Amino acid sequence: MSTATAHSRIEALGLCLPATVQTTPQLAALVPGLGDVDIEKITGITERRVYDPEPDAGEDSFGMALAAARDALRSSRYEAADLDIVISASITRFKDGSRFTFEPSFAAMLAGELGARSAIHFDVSNACAGMMTGVWLLDRMIRSGAVRRGLVVSGEQATRVAQTAAREMTDSYDPQFASLSVGDSAAAVVLDVSVDAADRIHYIELMTCSEYSHLCMGMPSDRTPGISLYTDNKKMHNRDRLKLWPRFHEDFLAKRGRTFAAEEFDHIIQHQVGTRFIDYANQTAEAEFGTPMPDSLSVVERYGNTATTSHFLTLCEHLRAGDARPGATYLLVPAASGVVTGALSATLTNVGV
């Protein structure tokens, strides 16, 4: 394969969402330490999906990831056996109900269950940018000619941190407050070689600013059993942090002789943290780029912050709604612990959903 002009494209997307819906008032009732604090007003999230704890339900991280991968392959022209690579990007790594698993890798187990016997496989871990990182790696591998097609998948039981927060929080200033914004889901994306500019990932660039890595950290709780998420929201989402993406993206475009306005994006998908975060991120970017932002897509109101899966969940829901214009251009902007930011630019026309 010639690699001089090789590009990748998004060939198919898949999802898995638990059936159980938890409204924000239902969640608030489980957190007595919050008093009358209005979580919905602060986050803009009205409900989220919550996993079934019964192991047979198959809604642990692995089970949902497997279901999302199968969903993507149903919409793909490829069979599992055609895949050259499987990359897993889950933060939460629960299997068989509540067993947290490091080895074998999720990717190895998923490839085995799917029947991708000849696929190479590995896990990546990069907080909420994990799935974007997996797509970045796969894009580079396709561009280099190392592989022809592959799958990036993630399943998240994110509401486990909400359960810990509900037990431990004493007020709305608690660093676990962000745990009340999460939801459970899985997403999968198939990438292959682009032969048409109307179906193409134009670029993916990521940047990590490690001096802010302490602002959002997930770990086992030292107070009660379970995993916890500790976030300094005030510092994590202040204007200086939100300027990291537009300045990074502007520098990248300048090196290509381009401007943000010239990209003519039709839609932008920010990391689905909350409605106020998305609005603030877009307002900050408008001021930095000096141009209006494209149409901002959001599902956070219905699903909450689903961690690694949020961009591809939003994109898949948008495409499945059936009103996407063929040939529309999309900008996906990660915002993850680390701090990780960047940009994925793609034109989509024939994506299997």
mmCIF file of N, CA, C and O in Angstrom, residues 18-31 39-40 43 45-52 158-163 166 179-184 300-304:
data_model
loop_
_atom_site.group_PDB
_atom_site.id
_atom_site.type_symbol
_atom_site.label_atom_id
_atom_site.label_comp_id
_atom_site.label_asym_id
_atom_site.label_seq_id
_atom_site.Cartn_x
_atom_site.Cartn_y
_atom_site.Cartn_z
ATOM 1 N N PRO A 18 -27.317 0.833 28.661
ATOM 2 C CA PRO A 18 -28.167 0.088 29.589
ATOM 3 C C PRO A 18 -29.608 0.571 29.486
ATOM 4 O O PRO A 18 -29.866 1.744 29.197
ATOM 5 N N ALA A 19 -30.550 -0.330 29.754
ATOM 6 C CA ALA A 19 -31.967 0.038 29.641
ATOM 7 C C ALA A 19 -32.428 0.918 30.799
ATOM 8 O O ALA A 19 -33.352 1.726 30.642
ATOM 9 N N THR A 20 -31.804 0.786 31.949
ATOM 10 C CA THR A 20 -32.264 1.498 33.139
ATOM 11 C C THR A 20 -31.929 2.989 33.060
ATOM 12 O O THR A 20 -30.781 3.363 32.829
ATOM 13 N N VAL A 21 -32.960 3.813 33.238
ATOM 14 C CA VAL A 21 -32.802 5.268 33.243
ATOM 15 C C VAL A 21 -32.905 5.772 34.683
ATOM 16 O O VAL A 21 -33.841 5.419 35.406
ATOM 17 N N GLN A 22 -31.938 6.561 35.087
ATOM 18 C CA GLN A 22 -31.976 7.194 36.416
ATOM 19 C C GLN A 22 -32.076 8.706 36.210
ATOM 20 O O GLN A 22 -31.198 9.321 35.600
ATOM 21 N N THR A 23 -33.157 9.315 36.706
ATOM 22 C CA THR A 23 -33.297 10.767 36.572
ATOM 23 C C THR A 23 -32.403 11.459 37.595
ATOM 24 O O THR A 23 -31.974 10.851 38.595
ATOM 25 N N THR A 24 -32.139 12.724 37.351
ATOM 26 C CA THR A 24 -31.298 13.466 38.298
ATOM 27 C C THR A 24 -31.965 13.599 39.672
ATOM 28 O O THR A 24 -31.268 13.450 40.686
ATOM 29 N N PRO A 25 -33.266 13.839 39.769
ATOM 30 C CA PRO A 25 -33.881 13.834 41.107
ATOM 31 C C PRO A 25 -33.726 12.486 41.823
ATOM 32 O O PRO A 25 -33.544 12.448 43.048
ATOM 33 N N GLN A 26 -33.808 11.380 41.066
ATOM 34 C CA GLN A 26 -33.600 10.066 41.686
ATOM 35 C C GLN A 26 -32.176 9.931 42.215
ATOM 36 O O GLN A 26 -31.960 9.383 43.303
ATOM 37 N N LEU A 27 -31.204 10.420 41.459
ATOM 38 C CA LEU A 27 -29.818 10.377 41.933
ATOM 39 C C LEU A 27 -29.636 11.276 43.153
ATOM 40 O O LEU A 27 -29.017 10.875 44.146
ATOM 41 N N ALA A 28 -30.197 12.482 43.092
ATOM 42 C CA ALA A 28 -30.037 13.423 44.203
ATOM 43 C C ALA A 28 -30.593 12.851 45.501
ATOM 44 O O ALA A 28 -30.053 13.110 46.589
ATOM 45 N N ALA A 29 -31.648 12.056 45.389
ATOM 46 C CA ALA A 29 -32.254 11.468 46.590
ATOM 47 C C ALA A 29 -31.321 10.477 47.275
ATOM 48 O O ALA A 29 -31.509 10.159 48.463
ATOM 49 N N LEU A 30 -30.321 9.996 46.541
ATOM 50 C CA LEU A 30 -29.354 9.038 47.102
ATOM 51 C C LEU A 30 -28.167 9.728 47.757
ATOM 52 O O LEU A 30 -27.287 9.072 48.301
ATOM 53 N N VAL A 31 -28.112 11.088 47.662
ATOM 54 C CA VAL A 31 -26.960 11.840 48.172
ATOM 55 C C VAL A 31 -27.433 12.803 49.260
ATOM 56 O O VAL A 31 -27.582 14.013 49.017
ATOM 57 N N ILE A 39 -28.667 19.630 41.235
ATOM 58 C CA ILE A 39 -27.664 19.035 40.340
ATOM 59 C C ILE A 39 -28.025 19.291 38.880
ATOM 60 O O ILE A 39 -27.160 19.578 38.050
ATOM 61 N N GLU A 40 -29.311 19.181 38.560
ATOM 62 C CA GLU A 40 -29.731 19.349 37.161
ATOM 63 C C GLU A 40 -29.463 20.768 36.669
ATOM 64 O O GLU A 40 -29.024 20.970 35.539
ATOM 65 N N THR A 43 -25.547 21.049 36.156
ATOM 66 C CA THR A 43 -24.929 20.238 35.104
ATOM 67 C C THR A 43 -25.704 20.251 33.787
ATOM 68 O O THR A 43 -25.124 19.961 32.730
ATOM 69 N N ILE A 45 -27.896 18.057 33.174
ATOM 70 C CA ILE A 45 -28.167 16.636 32.919
ATOM 71 C C ILE A 45 -29.496 16.254 33.588
ATOM 72 O O ILE A 45 -29.652 16.402 34.798
ATOM 73 N N THR A 46 -30.434 15.764 32.787
ATOM 74 C CA THR A 46 -31.737 15.399 33.336
ATOM 75 C C THR A 46 -31.817 13.922 33.711
ATOM 76 O O THR A 46 -32.580 13.534 34.591
ATOM 77 N N GLU A 47 -31.037 13.088 33.005
ATOM 78 C CA GLU A 47 -31.052 11.652 33.295
ATOM 79 C C GLU A 47 -29.790 11.012 32.744
ATOM 80 O O GLU A 47 -29.027 11.632 32.001
ATOM 81 N N ARG A 48 -29.572 9.776 33.116
ATOM 82 C CA ARG A 48 -28.435 9.003 32.616
ATOM 83 C C ARG A 48 -28.822 7.530 32.642
ATOM 84 O O ARG A 48 -29.794 7.136 33.305
ATOM 85 N N ARG A 49 -28.058 6.701 31.911
ATOM 86 C CA ARG A 49 -28.279 5.255 31.931
ATOM 87 C C ARG A 49 -27.387 4.640 33.006
ATOM 88 O O ARG A 49 -26.233 5.030 33.171
ATOM 89 N N VAL A 50 -27.960 3.641 33.700
ATOM 90 C CA VAL A 50 -27.249 3.006 34.804
ATOM 91 C C VAL A 50 -27.235 1.492 34.596
ATOM 92 O O VAL A 50 -28.271 0.887 34.289
ATOM 93 N N TYR A 51 -26.083 0.875 34.793
ATOM 94 C CA TYR A 51 -25.915 -0.562 34.533
ATOM 95 C C TYR A 51 -26.731 -1.416 35.502
ATOM 96 O O TYR A 51 -27.003 -1.025 36.635
ATOM 97 N N ASP A 52 -27.103 -2.583 35.023
ATOM 98 C CA ASP A 52 -27.746 -3.604 35.850
ATOM 99 C C ASP A 52 -26.630 -4.361 36.578
ATOM 100 O O ASP A 52 -25.730 -4.912 35.936
ATOM 101 N N ALA A 158 -19.345 3.919 34.487
ATOM 102 C CA ALA A 158 -18.919 5.145 35.157
ATOM 103 C C ALA A 158 -19.717 5.449 36.413
ATOM 104 O O ALA A 158 -19.213 6.117 37.333
ATOM 105 N N THR A 159 -20.968 4.975 36.487
ATOM 106 C CA THR A 159 -21.793 5.333 37.649
ATOM 107 C C THR A 159 -21.330 4.664 38.935
ATOM 108 O O THR A 159 -21.876 4.959 39.999
ATOM 109 N N ARG A 160 -20.326 3.805 38.856
ATOM 110 C CA ARG A 160 -19.758 3.278 40.098
ATOM 111 C C ARG A 160 -19.144 4.407 40.945
ATOM 112 O O ARG A 160 -19.171 4.345 42.173
ATOM 113 N N VAL A 161 -18.586 5.432 40.306
ATOM 114 C CA VAL A 161 -18.040 6.551 41.087
ATOM 115 C C VAL A 161 -19.163 7.387 41.694
ATOM 116 O O VAL A 161 -18.990 7.998 42.760
ATOM 117 N N ALA A 162 -20.321 7.406 41.038
ATOM 118 C CA ALA A 162 -21.474 8.115 41.611
ATOM 119 C C ALA A 162 -21.968 7.408 42.869
ATOM 120 O O ALA A 162 -22.397 8.054 43.834
ATOM 121 N N GLN A 163 -21.908 6.087 42.857
ATOM 122 C CA GLN A 163 -22.318 5.331 44.039
ATOM 123 C C GLN A 163 -21.409 5.646 45.224
ATOM 124 O O GLN A 163 -21.873 5.815 46.365
ATOM 125 N N ALA A 166 -22.159 9.166 46.461
ATOM 126 C CA ALA A 166 -23.408 9.236 47.221
ATOM 127 C C ALA A 166 -23.183 8.822 48.676
ATOM 128 O O ALA A 166 -23.797 9.387 49.594
ATOM 129 N N SER A 179 -18.657 13.379 40.095
ATOM 130 C CA SER A 179 -19.089 11.984 39.965
ATOM 131 C C SER A 179 -20.592 11.882 39.757
ATOM 132 O O SER A 179 -21.090 10.855 39.286
ATOM 133 N N LEU A 180 -21.332 12.934 40.121
ATOM 134 C CA LEU A 180 -22.781 12.913 39.972
ATOM 135 C C LEU A 180 -23.224 13.260 38.559
ATOM 136 O O LEU A 180 -24.415 13.292 38.271
ATOM 137 N N SER A 181 -22.258 13.515 37.652
ATOM 138 C CA SER A 181 -22.593 13.875 36.273
ATOM 139 C C SER A 181 -22.403 12.712 35.299
ATOM 140 O O SER A 181 -22.658 12.876 34.104
ATOM 141 N N VAL A 182 -21.989 11.543 35.777
ATOM 142 C CA VAL A 182 -21.598 10.478 34.851
ATOM 143 C C VAL A 182 -22.767 9.568 34.497
ATOM 144 O O VAL A 182 -23.795 9.535 35.180
ATOM 145 N N GLY A 183 -22.575 8.809 33.410
ATOM 146 C CA GLY A 183 -23.539 7.807 32.964
ATOM 147 C C GLY A 183 -22.807 6.631 32.345
ATOM 148 O O GLY A 183 -21.627 6.732 32.000
ATOM 149 N N ASP A 184 -23.517 5.503 32.213
ATOM 150 C CA ASP A 184 -22.900 4.278 31.687
ATOM 151 C C ASP A 184 -23.205 4.107 30.198
ATOM 152 O O ASP A 184 -24.327 4.397 29.745
ATOM 153 N N VAL A 300 -25.529 15.087 26.330
ATOM 154 C CA VAL A 300 -25.232 15.007 27.760
ATOM 155 C C VAL A 300 -26.497 15.157 28.599
ATOM 156 O O VAL A 300 -26.584 14.616 29.701
ATOM 157 N N GLU A 301 -27.495 15.856 28.064
ATOM 158 C CA GLU A 301 -28.747 16.019 28.812
ATOM 159 C C GLU A 301 -29.398 14.672 29.113
ATOM 160 O O GLU A 301 -30.003 14.484 30.163
ATOM 161 N N ARG A 302 -29.272 13.724 28.164
ATOM 162 C CA ARG A 302 -29.945 12.422 28.289
ATOM 163 C C ARG A 302 -29.048 11.317 28.825
ATOM 164 O O ARG A 302 -29.534 10.330 29.388
ATOM 165 N N TYR A 303 -27.734 11.462 28.650
ATOM 166 C CA TYR A 303 -26.842 10.359 28.995
ATOM 167 C C TYR A 303 -25.763 10.711 30.016
ATOM 168 O O TYR A 303 -25.048 9.824 30.478
ATOM 169 N N GLY A 304 -25.615 11.991 30.335
ATOM 170 C CA GLY A 304 -24.560 12.386 31.252
ATOM 171 C C GLY A 304 -23.185 12.297 30.611
ATOM 172 O O GLY A 304 -23.040 12.116 29.391
#
